[in-house]
Coordinates of C-alpha atoms in Angstrom, one line a residue:
Chain A
X1 CA 74.2 71.3 153.9
X2 CA 75.1 67.6 154.3
X3 CA 73.4 64.4 155.2
X4 CA 74.1 62.2 158.2
X5 CA 73.2 58.5 158.2
X6 CA 73.6 56.1 161.1
X7 CA 73.1 52.3 161.2
X8 CA 73.4 49.7 163.9
X9 CA 74.8 46.5 162.5
X10 CA 73.4 43.3 164.0
X11 CA 76.1 40.9 164.7
X12 CA 73.8 37.9 165.1
X13 CA 72.1 37.9 161.8
X14 CA 74.2 37.1 158.7
X15 CA 71.2 37.5 156.3
X16 CA 70.9 41.2 157.3
X17 CA 74.5 42.0 156.6
X18 CA 74.4 44.4 153.6
X19 CA 71.4 46.4 154.8
X20 CA 73.4 49.4 155.9
X21 CA 75.6 49.5 152.8
X22 CA 72.5 48.9 150.6
X23 CA 70.7 51.9 152.2
X24 CA 73.7 54.1 151.8
X25 CA 73.9 53.2 148.2
X26 CA 70.3 53.9 147.6
X27 CA 70.6 57.3 149.3
X28 CA 73.7 58.2 147.2
X29 CA 71.9 57.2 144.0
X30 CA 68.9 59.4 145.0
X31 CA 71.3 62.3 145.6
X32 CA 72.8 62.0 142.2
X33 CA 76.4 61.1 143.2
X34 CA 78.3 59.7 140.2
X35 CA 77.8 56.0 139.6
X36 CA 81.4 55.2 140.1
X37 CA 81.4 56.8 143.5
X38 CA 78.2 55.1 144.5
X39 CA 79.7 51.7 143.5
X40 CA 82.9 52.3 145.4
X41 CA 81.1 53.3 148.6
X42 CA 78.7 50.4 148.3
X43 CA 81.5 47.8 147.8
X44 CA 83.8 49.2 150.5
X45 CA 81.1 49.7 153.1
X46 CA 79.6 46.2 152.4
X47 CA 83.0 44.6 153.0
X48 CA 83.3 46.6 156.3
X49 CA 79.8 45.6 157.3
X50 CA 80.5 41.9 156.6
X51 CA 83.7 42.2 158.7
X52 CA 81.7 43.6 161.6
X53 CA 79.4 40.6 161.5
X54 CA 82.1 38.0 161.1
X55 CA 84.6 39.2 163.5
X56 CA 83.1 41.8 165.9
X57 CA 79.5 40.8 166.7
X58 CA 78.2 43.9 165.0
X59 CA 78.8 47.6 165.5
X60 CA 77.9 51.0 164.2
X61 CA 78.2 52.6 160.8
X62 CA 77.9 56.4 160.3
X63 CA 78.1 58.1 157.0
X64 CA 78.5 61.9 156.4
X65 CA 77.6 62.9 152.9
X66 CA 78.5 66.2 151.4
X67 CA 79.1 67.5 147.9
X68 CA 82.9 67.5 148.5
X69 CA 83.1 63.9 149.7
X70 CA 81.8 61.1 151.8
X71 CA 83.1 60.0 155.1
X72 CA 82.1 56.6 156.5
X73 CA 83.1 55.4 160.0
X74 CA 82.7 51.8 160.9
X75 CA 83.1 51.3 164.6
X76 CA 82.9 48.0 166.5
X77 CA 83.7 46.7 170.0
X78 CA 85.1 43.5 168.7
X79 CA 88.4 41.7 169.5
X80 CA 90.5 44.2 167.6
X81 CA 93.2 43.4 164.9
X82 CA 96.5 42.3 166.4
X83 CA 98.5 42.8 163.2
X84 CA 97.0 45.3 160.9
X85 CA 99.8 44.8 158.4
X86 CA 99.0 41.1 158.0
X87 CA 95.3 41.9 157.9
X88 CA 95.8 44.2 155.0
X89 CA 97.4 41.4 152.9
X90 CA 95.3 40.0 150.2
X91 CA 94.2 36.4 151.0
X92 CA 95.1 36.6 154.7
X93 CA 92.0 35.7 156.8
X94 CA 91.1 34.7 160.3
X95 CA 87.5 34.0 159.5
X96 CA 86.2 30.8 161.1
X97 CA 85.3 27.7 159.0
X98 CA 81.6 28.2 159.2
X99 CA 81.9 31.6 157.7
X100 CA 84.2 30.4 154.9
X101 CA 81.6 27.7 154.2
X102 CA 79.3 30.6 153.2
X103 CA 81.8 31.9 150.8
X104 CA 83.2 34.7 152.9
X105 CA 86.6 34.9 154.5
X106 CA 88.6 35.0 151.3
X107 CA 91.0 37.5 153.0
X108 CA 90.0 40.3 150.6
X109 CA 87.9 42.4 153.1
X110 CA 90.4 45.0 154.2
X111 CA 92.3 45.1 150.9
X112 CA 89.1 45.7 149.0
X113 CA 88.1 48.4 151.4
X114 CA 91.4 50.1 150.8
X115 CA 91.1 49.6 147.0
X116 CA 87.7 51.1 146.7
X117 CA 88.1 54.0 149.0
X118 CA 90.1 57.2 148.6
X119 CA 91.5 57.2 152.1
X120 CA 91.5 54.7 154.9
X121 CA 92.5 55.0 158.5
X122 CA 92.4 52.0 160.9
X123 CA 92.4 52.4 164.6
X124 CA 92.4 49.1 166.4
X125 CA 93.0 48.1 170.0
X126 CA 93.1 44.4 170.9
X127 CA 90.3 43.6 173.3
X128 CA 88.6 46.9 172.8
X129 CA 87.6 47.2 169.2
X130 CA 88.3 48.6 165.7
X131 CA 87.4 51.9 164.1
X132 CA 87.8 52.3 160.3
X133 CA 87.5 55.7 158.8
X134 CA 86.9 55.9 155.1
X135 CA 87.0 58.8 152.7
X136 CA 85.5 58.9 149.2
X137 CA 85.9 61.7 146.8
X138 CA 83.2 62.2 144.1
X139 CA 84.5 61.3 140.7
X140 CA 82.8 62.2 137.5
Chain B
X1 CA 57.7 62.3 130.2
X2 CA 54.7 62.0 127.8
X3 CA 57.2 60.8 125.1
X4 CA 57.1 57.3 126.6
X5 CA 54.8 54.9 125.1
X6 CA 53.2 52.3 127.5
X7 CA 51.1 49.3 126.6
X8 CA 49.9 49.0 130.2
X9 CA 46.7 51.0 130.5
X10 CA 44.0 51.7 133.1
X11 CA 40.3 51.0 132.6
X12 CA 39.0 53.9 134.7
X13 CA 35.6 52.3 135.0
X14 CA 36.9 49.2 136.7
X15 CA 39.5 50.9 138.9
X16 CA 38.3 51.3 142.5
X17 CA 41.3 53.3 143.6
X18 CA 42.4 50.5 145.9
X19 CA 46.1 50.3 146.8
X20 CA 47.0 46.9 145.5
X21 CA 48.9 47.9 142.4
X22 CA 50.7 50.9 143.9
X23 CA 52.2 48.6 146.5
X24 CA 53.3 45.9 144.1
X25 CA 54.8 48.1 141.4
X26 CA 58.6 47.4 141.4
X27 CA 59.6 50.9 140.3
X28 CA 57.0 52.7 142.4
X29 CA 55.4 54.1 139.3
X30 CA 51.7 54.2 140.3
X31 CA 49.8 56.8 142.3
X32 CA 46.1 56.9 143.1
X33 CA 44.7 60.3 142.2
X34 CA 41.0 61.2 142.0
X35 CA 40.2 57.7 143.0
X36 CA 42.1 56.1 140.1
X37 CA 45.5 54.4 139.7
X38 CA 47.7 56.6 137.4
X39 CA 51.0 55.5 136.0
X40 CA 54.0 57.8 136.2
X41 CA 55.2 57.4 132.6
X42 CA 58.9 57.8 133.1
X43 CA 59.1 55.1 135.8
X44 CA 56.9 52.4 134.2
X45 CA 58.8 49.5 132.7
X46 CA 55.7 47.7 131.3
X47 CA 56.6 44.6 133.4
X48 CA 52.9 43.8 133.8
X49 CA 53.0 43.2 137.5
X50 CA 50.0 45.6 138.0
X51 CA 48.0 43.7 135.5
X52 CA 48.7 40.5 137.3
X53 CA 47.8 41.8 140.8
X54 CA 44.7 43.9 140.1
X55 CA 41.7 41.9 141.3
X56 CA 39.3 44.3 139.5
X57 CA 41.0 43.7 136.1
X58 CA 41.3 47.5 135.7
X59 CA 44.9 47.3 134.4
X60 CA 45.2 45.9 130.9
X61 CA 47.6 46.0 128.0
X62 CA 46.9 47.7 124.8
X63 CA 47.2 45.1 122.0
X64 CA 46.0 44.3 118.5
X65 CA 43.3 41.8 117.3
X66 CA 42.9 39.8 114.2
X67 CA 41.0 42.5 112.5
X68 CA 44.3 44.2 111.8
X69 CA 45.3 41.5 109.4
X70 CA 43.1 43.2 106.8
X71 CA 45.5 46.1 106.6
X72 CA 48.1 43.9 104.8
X73 CA 48.1 41.7 101.7
X74 CA 50.1 38.9 103.3
X75 CA 50.3 38.1 107.0
X76 CA 52.8 36.0 109.0
X77 CA 52.2 34.9 112.6
X78 CA 55.4 34.8 114.8
X79 CA 54.5 32.9 118.0
X80 CA 56.5 33.1 121.1
X81 CA 57.7 29.7 122.2
X82 CA 55.5 30.2 125.3
X83 CA 52.5 29.5 123.1
X84 CA 53.4 25.8 122.9
X85 CA 53.0 25.3 126.7
X86 CA 49.4 26.5 126.7
X87 CA 47.7 23.3 125.4
X88 CA 47.3 19.9 126.9
X89 CA 47.8 16.6 125.1
X90 CA 49.8 18.0 122.2
X91 CA 52.8 16.0 121.1
X92 CA 53.7 17.9 118.0
X93 CA 54.0 21.6 117.7
X94 CA 52.9 21.4 114.1
X95 CA 49.3 21.1 115.4
X96 CA 49.6 24.4 117.2
X97 CA 51.3 26.1 114.3
X98 CA 48.8 24.8 111.8
X99 CA 45.9 25.9 114.0
X100 CA 47.6 29.3 114.3
X101 CA 48.0 29.7 110.6
X102 CA 44.3 28.9 110.1
X103 CA 43.4 31.9 112.3
X104 CA 43.8 33.9 109.1
X105 CA 47.6 34.0 108.5
X106 CA 49.4 33.1 105.2
X107 CA 52.5 31.8 107.0
X108 CA 53.9 31.0 110.4
X109 CA 57.4 31.6 111.5
X110 CA 58.5 30.4 114.9
X111 CA 60.2 32.8 117.3
X112 CA 61.9 29.7 118.7
X113 CA 63.8 29.7 115.4
X114 CA 65.0 33.2 115.7
X115 CA 65.9 32.4 119.3
X116 CA 68.3 29.7 118.2
X117 CA 70.1 32.1 116.0
X118 CA 70.4 34.6 118.8
X119 CA 71.8 31.8 121.0
X120 CA 74.4 31.0 118.4
X121 CA 75.4 34.7 118.1
X122 CA 75.5 35.0 121.9
X123 CA 77.9 32.1 122.1
X124 CA 80.1 33.9 119.6
X125 CA 79.8 37.2 121.4
X126 CA 80.7 35.6 124.7
X127 CA 83.9 34.3 123.2
X128 CA 84.9 37.8 121.9
X129 CA 86.6 40.6 123.7
X130 CA 83.5 42.7 123.4
X131 CA 81.8 40.9 126.3
X132 CA 81.7 42.8 129.6
X133 CA 81.3 40.2 132.3
X134 CA 78.8 39.3 133.5
X135 CA 77.0 39.7 130.2
X136 CA 73.4 40.5 130.8
X137 CA 70.7 39.2 128.4
X138 CA 68.7 41.8 126.5
X139 CA 65.8 39.5 125.5
X140 CA 63.3 40.6 128.2
X141 CA 62.2 44.2 127.3
X142 CA 61.0 44.9 130.8
X143 CA 64.5 44.1 132.2
X144 CA 66.1 46.4 129.5
X145 CA 63.7 49.2 130.6
X146 CA 64.4 48.5 134.2
X147 CA 68.2 48.7 133.6
X148 CA 67.6 51.9 131.7
X149 CA 65.8 53.7 134.5
X150 CA 67.2 52.1 137.7
X151 CA 70.6 50.7 136.7
X152 CA 72.0 52.8 133.9
X153 CA 75.5 52.1 135.0
X154 CA 75.1 48.5 134.0
X155 CA 74.3 49.2 130.4
X156 CA 77.8 48.2 129.2
X157 CA 77.0 44.6 130.4
X158 CA 73.9 44.3 128.3
X159 CA 74.4 42.2 125.2
X160 CA 73.7 44.4 122.1
X161 CA 71.7 41.9 120.2
X162 CA 68.1 42.1 119.0
X163 CA 65.6 39.9 120.8
X164 CA 64.5 36.6 119.2
X165 CA 61.2 38.3 118.5
X166 CA 62.9 41.0 116.3
X167 CA 65.3 38.5 114.7
X168 CA 62.3 36.3 113.8
X169 CA 60.3 39.3 112.5
X170 CA 63.3 40.2 110.3
X171 CA 63.6 36.6 108.9
X172 CA 59.8 36.3 108.5
X173 CA 59.7 39.5 106.5
X174 CA 62.6 38.4 104.3
X175 CA 60.9 35.1 103.5
X176 CA 57.6 36.8 102.8
X177 CA 59.2 39.3 100.4
X178 CA 60.9 36.4 98.6
X179 CA 57.8 34.3 98.4
X180 CA 55.3 37.0 97.4
X181 CA 57.4 39.7 95.8
X182 CA 55.4 42.2 97.9
X183 CA 56.8 45.4 99.4
X184 CA 57.4 45.6 103.1
X185 CA 54.4 47.8 103.8
X186 CA 52.1 45.1 102.4
X187 CA 53.4 42.4 104.7
X188 CA 52.0 42.1 108.2
X189 CA 54.1 40.3 110.8
X190 CA 52.2 39.6 114.0
X191 CA 53.8 38.5 117.3
X192 CA 51.8 36.2 119.4
X193 CA 52.8 37.7 122.7
X194 CA 52.9 36.5 126.3
X195 CA 53.4 39.9 127.8
X196 CA 52.8 43.7 127.5
X197 CA 56.5 44.6 127.6
X198 CA 56.9 43.0 124.2
X199 CA 54.1 45.2 122.9
X200 CA 55.8 48.3 124.2
X201 CA 59.0 47.1 122.6
X202 CA 57.2 46.8 119.2
X203 CA 55.5 50.2 119.4
X204 CA 58.5 52.0 120.8
X205 CA 61.7 50.0 120.3
X206 CA 64.7 51.2 122.3
X207 CA 67.6 49.9 120.2
X208 CA 66.0 49.7 116.8
X209 CA 64.8 52.5 114.5
X210 CA 61.6 50.5 113.8
X211 CA 60.3 47.1 114.9
X212 CA 60.2 44.4 112.3
X213 CA 56.8 43.4 113.8
X214 CA 53.6 45.1 112.7
X215 CA 51.5 44.2 115.7
X216 CA 51.0 42.0 118.7
X217 CA 48.2 39.6 119.5
X218 CA 47.9 38.4 123.1
X219 CA 48.2 34.6 123.7
X220 CA 45.1 34.7 125.8
X221 CA 43.1 36.5 123.2
X222 CA 43.9 34.1 120.4
X223 CA 43.7 31.1 122.7
X224 CA 39.9 30.2 122.2
X225 CA 40.3 30.3 118.4
X226 CA 43.4 28.2 118.6
X227 CA 41.7 25.6 120.8
X228 CA 38.8 25.4 118.2
X229 CA 41.3 25.0 115.3
X230 CA 43.3 22.3 117.1
X231 CA 40.2 20.3 117.8
X232 CA 39.2 20.6 114.1
X233 CA 42.6 19.1 113.2
X234 CA 41.8 15.9 115.0
X235 CA 41.2 13.8 111.9
X236 CA 43.8 15.2 109.6
X237 CA 47.6 15.7 109.8
X238 CA 48.9 19.1 110.4
X239 CA 51.0 21.1 108.0
X240 CA 54.8 20.7 108.4
X241 CA 55.6 24.2 109.7
X242 CA 58.0 23.7 112.6
X243 CA 61.7 24.3 112.3
X244 CA 63.0 25.0 115.8
X245 CA 64.6 22.5 118.1
X246 CA 64.7 22.2 121.9
X247 CA 67.0 25.2 122.3
X248 CA 64.5 27.6 120.8
X249 CA 61.6 26.2 122.8
X250 CA 63.6 26.3 126.0
X251 CA 63.7 30.1 125.7
X252 CA 60.1 30.1 127.1
X253 CA 61.3 29.3 130.6
X254 CA 63.8 30.8 132.9
X255 CA 67.2 29.1 132.4
X256 CA 66.5 28.1 128.8
X257 CA 68.5 31.0 127.2
X258 CA 71.4 30.3 129.5
X259 CA 71.5 26.5 128.9
X260 CA 71.8 27.2 125.2
X261 CA 75.1 28.9 125.8
X262 CA 76.7 25.5 126.6
X263 CA 78.7 26.8 129.5
X264 CA 78.4 26.4 133.3
X265 CA 79.1 29.9 134.5
X266 CA 75.6 31.4 134.3
X267 CA 72.9 32.7 136.5
X268 CA 69.2 32.8 135.6
X269 CA 66.8 34.8 137.7
X270 CA 63.1 35.3 137.2
X271 CA 60.4 37.5 138.9
X272 CA 61.0 41.2 138.9
X273 CA 62.0 41.4 142.6
X274 CA 64.6 38.7 142.1
X275 CA 65.8 40.5 139.0
X276 CA 66.3 43.7 141.0
X277 CA 68.3 41.8 143.6
X278 CA 70.6 40.3 141.0
X279 CA 71.2 43.6 139.3
X280 CA 72.2 45.0 142.7
X281 CA 74.6 42.2 143.1
X282 CA 76.2 42.8 139.7
X283 CA 76.4 46.5 140.6
X284 CA 78.2 45.7 143.8
X285 CA 80.7 43.6 141.7
X286 CA 79.7 40.4 143.5
X287 CA 79.0 38.4 140.4
X288 CA 82.3 39.1 138.6
X289 CA 83.0 35.3 138.4
X290 CA 79.8 34.7 136.4
X291 CA 79.9 34.8 132.6
X292 CA 76.2 35.3 131.7
X293 CA 73.1 36.5 133.5
X294 CA 69.7 35.7 132.2
X295 CA 67.0 37.9 133.6
X296 CA 63.2 37.5 133.1
X297 CA 60.8 40.0 134.7
X298 CA 58.1 37.3 135.0
X299 CA 58.1 34.4 137.4
X300 CA 59.2 31.3 135.6
X301 CA 60.3 33.3 132.5
X302 CA 58.0 34.2 129.5
X303 CA 55.6 31.4 130.5
X304 CA 54.7 33.7 133.5
X305 CA 53.7 36.6 131.2
X306 CA 50.5 38.4 132.2
X307 CA 48.9 37.8 128.7
X308 CA 49.2 34.0 128.8
X309 CA 46.3 31.6 129.2
X310 CA 47.9 28.8 131.3
X311 CA 49.5 28.7 134.7
X312 CA 53.3 29.2 134.2
X313 CA 54.3 26.0 136.0
X314 CA 51.8 23.9 134.1
X315 CA 53.1 25.5 130.9
X316 CA 56.7 24.7 131.9
X317 CA 55.9 21.0 132.5
X318 CA 54.2 20.7 129.1
X319 CA 57.2 22.3 127.3
X320 CA 59.5 19.8 129.0
X321 CA 57.4 17.0 127.5
X322 CA 57.2 18.6 124.1
X323 CA 60.9 19.0 123.9
X324 CA 61.4 15.3 124.2
X325 CA 62.8 13.8 121.0
X326 CA 63.3 17.2 119.4
X327 CA 66.6 18.0 117.6
X328 CA 68.9 20.3 119.7
X329 CA 68.6 23.2 117.3
X330 CA 66.7 23.6 114.1
X331 CA 67.9 27.0 113.0
X332 CA 71.4 28.1 112.4
X333 CA 73.4 31.1 111.2
X334 CA 74.7 30.3 107.8
X335 CA 78.4 29.8 107.1
X336 CA 79.9 33.2 106.4
X337 CA 76.5 34.9 106.8
X338 CA 76.6 38.6 107.6
X339 CA 75.0 39.0 111.0
X340 CA 75.2 42.8 111.3
X341 CA 71.4 43.0 111.2
X342 CA 71.2 40.9 114.4
X343 CA 72.9 43.7 116.4
X344 CA 71.2 46.8 117.8
X345 CA 70.9 49.8 115.5
X346 CA 71.4 52.2 118.3
X347 CA 72.7 51.9 121.9
X348 CA 70.7 51.5 125.1
X349 CA 70.7 54.9 126.8
X350 CA 70.0 55.4 130.5
X351 CA 68.0 58.1 132.1
X352 CA 68.1 58.4 135.8
X353 CA 64.6 58.7 137.3
X354 CA 65.8 58.0 140.9
X355 CA 67.8 61.1 141.6
X356 CA 66.1 64.0 143.3
X357 CA 67.9 66.7 141.5
X358 CA 70.8 67.2 139.0
X359 CA 72.5 69.3 141.7
X360 CA 73.9 67.3 144.6
X361 CA 73.5 70.1 147.2
X362 CA 69.9 70.8 146.1
X363 CA 69.3 67.0 146.3
X364 CA 70.7 67.0 149.8
X365 CA 68.5 69.7 151.0
X366 CA 65.5 67.9 149.4
X367 CA 66.5 64.7 151.2
X368 CA 66.8 66.4 154.5
X369 CA 63.3 67.8 154.0
X370 CA 62.1 64.4 153.0
X371 CA 63.4 63.0 156.2
X372 CA 61.7 65.7 158.3
X373 CA 58.4 65.0 156.6
X374 CA 58.8 61.3 156.9
X375 CA 59.4 61.6 160.6
X376 CA 56.0 63.2 161.0
X377 CA 54.1 60.6 158.9
X378 CA 52.6 57.6 160.7
X379 CA 54.7 54.9 159.1
X380 CA 51.7 52.8 158.4
X381 CA 52.4 52.7 154.6
X382 CA 48.6 52.5 154.3
X383 CA 48.5 54.0 150.8
X384 CA 45.5 56.2 151.6
X385 CA 47.5 59.2 150.3
X386 CA 47.8 57.4 146.9
X387 CA 51.5 56.8 147.3
X388 CA 52.9 53.3 148.0
X389 CA 54.6 54.2 151.3
X390 CA 55.1 57.0 153.8
X391 CA 58.6 57.4 152.4
X392 CA 57.3 57.7 148.9
X393 CA 54.8 60.3 150.0
X394 CA 57.5 62.3 151.6
X395 CA 59.5 62.2 148.3
X396 CA 56.4 63.1 146.3
X397 CA 55.9 66.2 148.6
X398 CA 59.5 67.3 148.2
X399 CA 59.2 66.8 144.4
X400 CA 56.1 68.9 144.4
X401 CA 53.7 66.1 143.4
X402 CA 51.8 65.9 146.7
X403 CA 51.2 67.8 149.9
X404 CA 51.5 66.9 153.6
X405 CA 47.7 66.9 154.1
X406 CA 47.3 64.1 151.6
X407 CA 48.1 62.0 154.6
X408 CA 44.8 61.7 156.5
X409 CA 46.7 61.6 159.8
X410 CA 48.5 64.8 159.0
X411 CA 45.2 66.3 157.9
X412 CA 43.7 65.5 161.2
X413 CA 46.7 67.0 163.1
X414 CA 46.4 70.2 161.1
X415 CA 42.7 70.6 161.5
X416 CA 41.9 72.6 164.6
X417 CA 39.1 70.2 165.5
X418 CA 39.1 69.3 169.2
X419 CA 36.5 66.7 168.5
X420 CA 38.9 64.5 166.6
X421 CA 41.8 65.0 168.9
X422 CA 41.2 62.0 171.0
X423 CA 40.0 59.7 168.3
X424 CA 42.6 57.2 167.2
X425 CA 42.2 54.8 164.3
X426 CA 42.6 51.1 165.3
X427 CA 46.3 50.7 164.6
X428 CA 47.1 53.5 167.1
X429 CA 44.5 52.7 169.7
X430 CA 45.5 51.1 173.0
X431 CA 43.8 47.8 173.5
X432 CA 40.5 48.2 175.4
X433 CA 40.5 46.4 178.7

């Protein structure tokens, strides 16, 4: 038996970014996943959620939780990523100045998602959107 | 869970069974049963929020009174620095300390003094390789208990030093032994406390085998006697009892402990809701660039404690004025002094009260059931069932603490009573034309 969670991410409201990752984290804690797994998921999904707000005007996050692992899919209909290789580089950012003024846009989003997850697939089409699939394995 | 001591208690006579406290409890530790607000022992952190919000004064804190002084041959009062902010028109803390001593004590030892030593040792600790950044203060016992039950994974960040209260208790005992030659059991050390969490920390210390403090007297209880004694001091000079400087006194307000570290990279948050948000941020590794985090469960810091007499903001303003002209720090750790006794005797250990089950697949099926139940509940979060929210009721049902018909809406649905079928309470009624 598993658990499915689904969230709409509002692209207009910066102050709400983090609600989805926060709720996933709360759920994982309640379920008794190991603290390290909970933290990794929370950090990676938060980065993804912020990216959705900054670059893609929102999107949808789904999480499938099971004893064997956690799969999170972050899907948006944003502008897409023209060069995924560049985007994966630490410090590379296309965030606009107003976003940087808030302390975001350090170019660590995608690298952090990769660092904190146990598997990451990016599927992006320019002009259509980006889908990131993340895998997390429970660690004791 | 009966092994947990709590100083926060309920006066059943006064409790009306209203829902105010259940909704304001930061750890969701209160349920109304049989018309009375009961505390779930394992979840309570003794933060005192329920004492503050109960308009019927049904929640109170267990504490000692001056009659306990007769148990000992020699008594020392150790006042929290918050005490100094409770009185108007006082320019010298010696008036307050002398007035306190005249309440029946043989000596007075300022907690502000112990605080200054804790500040010094914290500075040393921060410069060592033992510091796990951000280092979290361990001075507020409600915060320590909150970390223990809700953020056990952050325990390595918590600085393993005894609180200024305990350090002061230790020093006060040492001095009393030297002066009187009495044995420890004949010496009473009484903390003049701003909050119930400190009382819990004395009765059931987490990181010490036994508290150095014998009992706690609430600031608001001793306040009238202090006022009288201060008035009586009008035409004489007070005894010279103070030893602390502005660093020690600053511990009474949020940010004081941090400022004493003499570094810029710190964060000070107060008020239990803010504390929880900051702990979330630390857990999400968003505060890795911060060296020190000071957390106080009460708004404004200790001046906001629920056992104080004065408004916290007024108290803060008075402390600012009192500090003027004071030396930076009056108490120091001696050159080459062994500070082992300033560290915890045993580690802070977490126990997770949030998880549904120790078995993840069992927890998942419980969560799915919770979700099914929650979907049938009205979502009003009215509290009539005795739980703080519909989601909390759903969790209680799955944990076996409650049943679906505890919700009056579900009760109505399940009654086969046609008469009630078309009757809707106001929140669900269509507006009449």
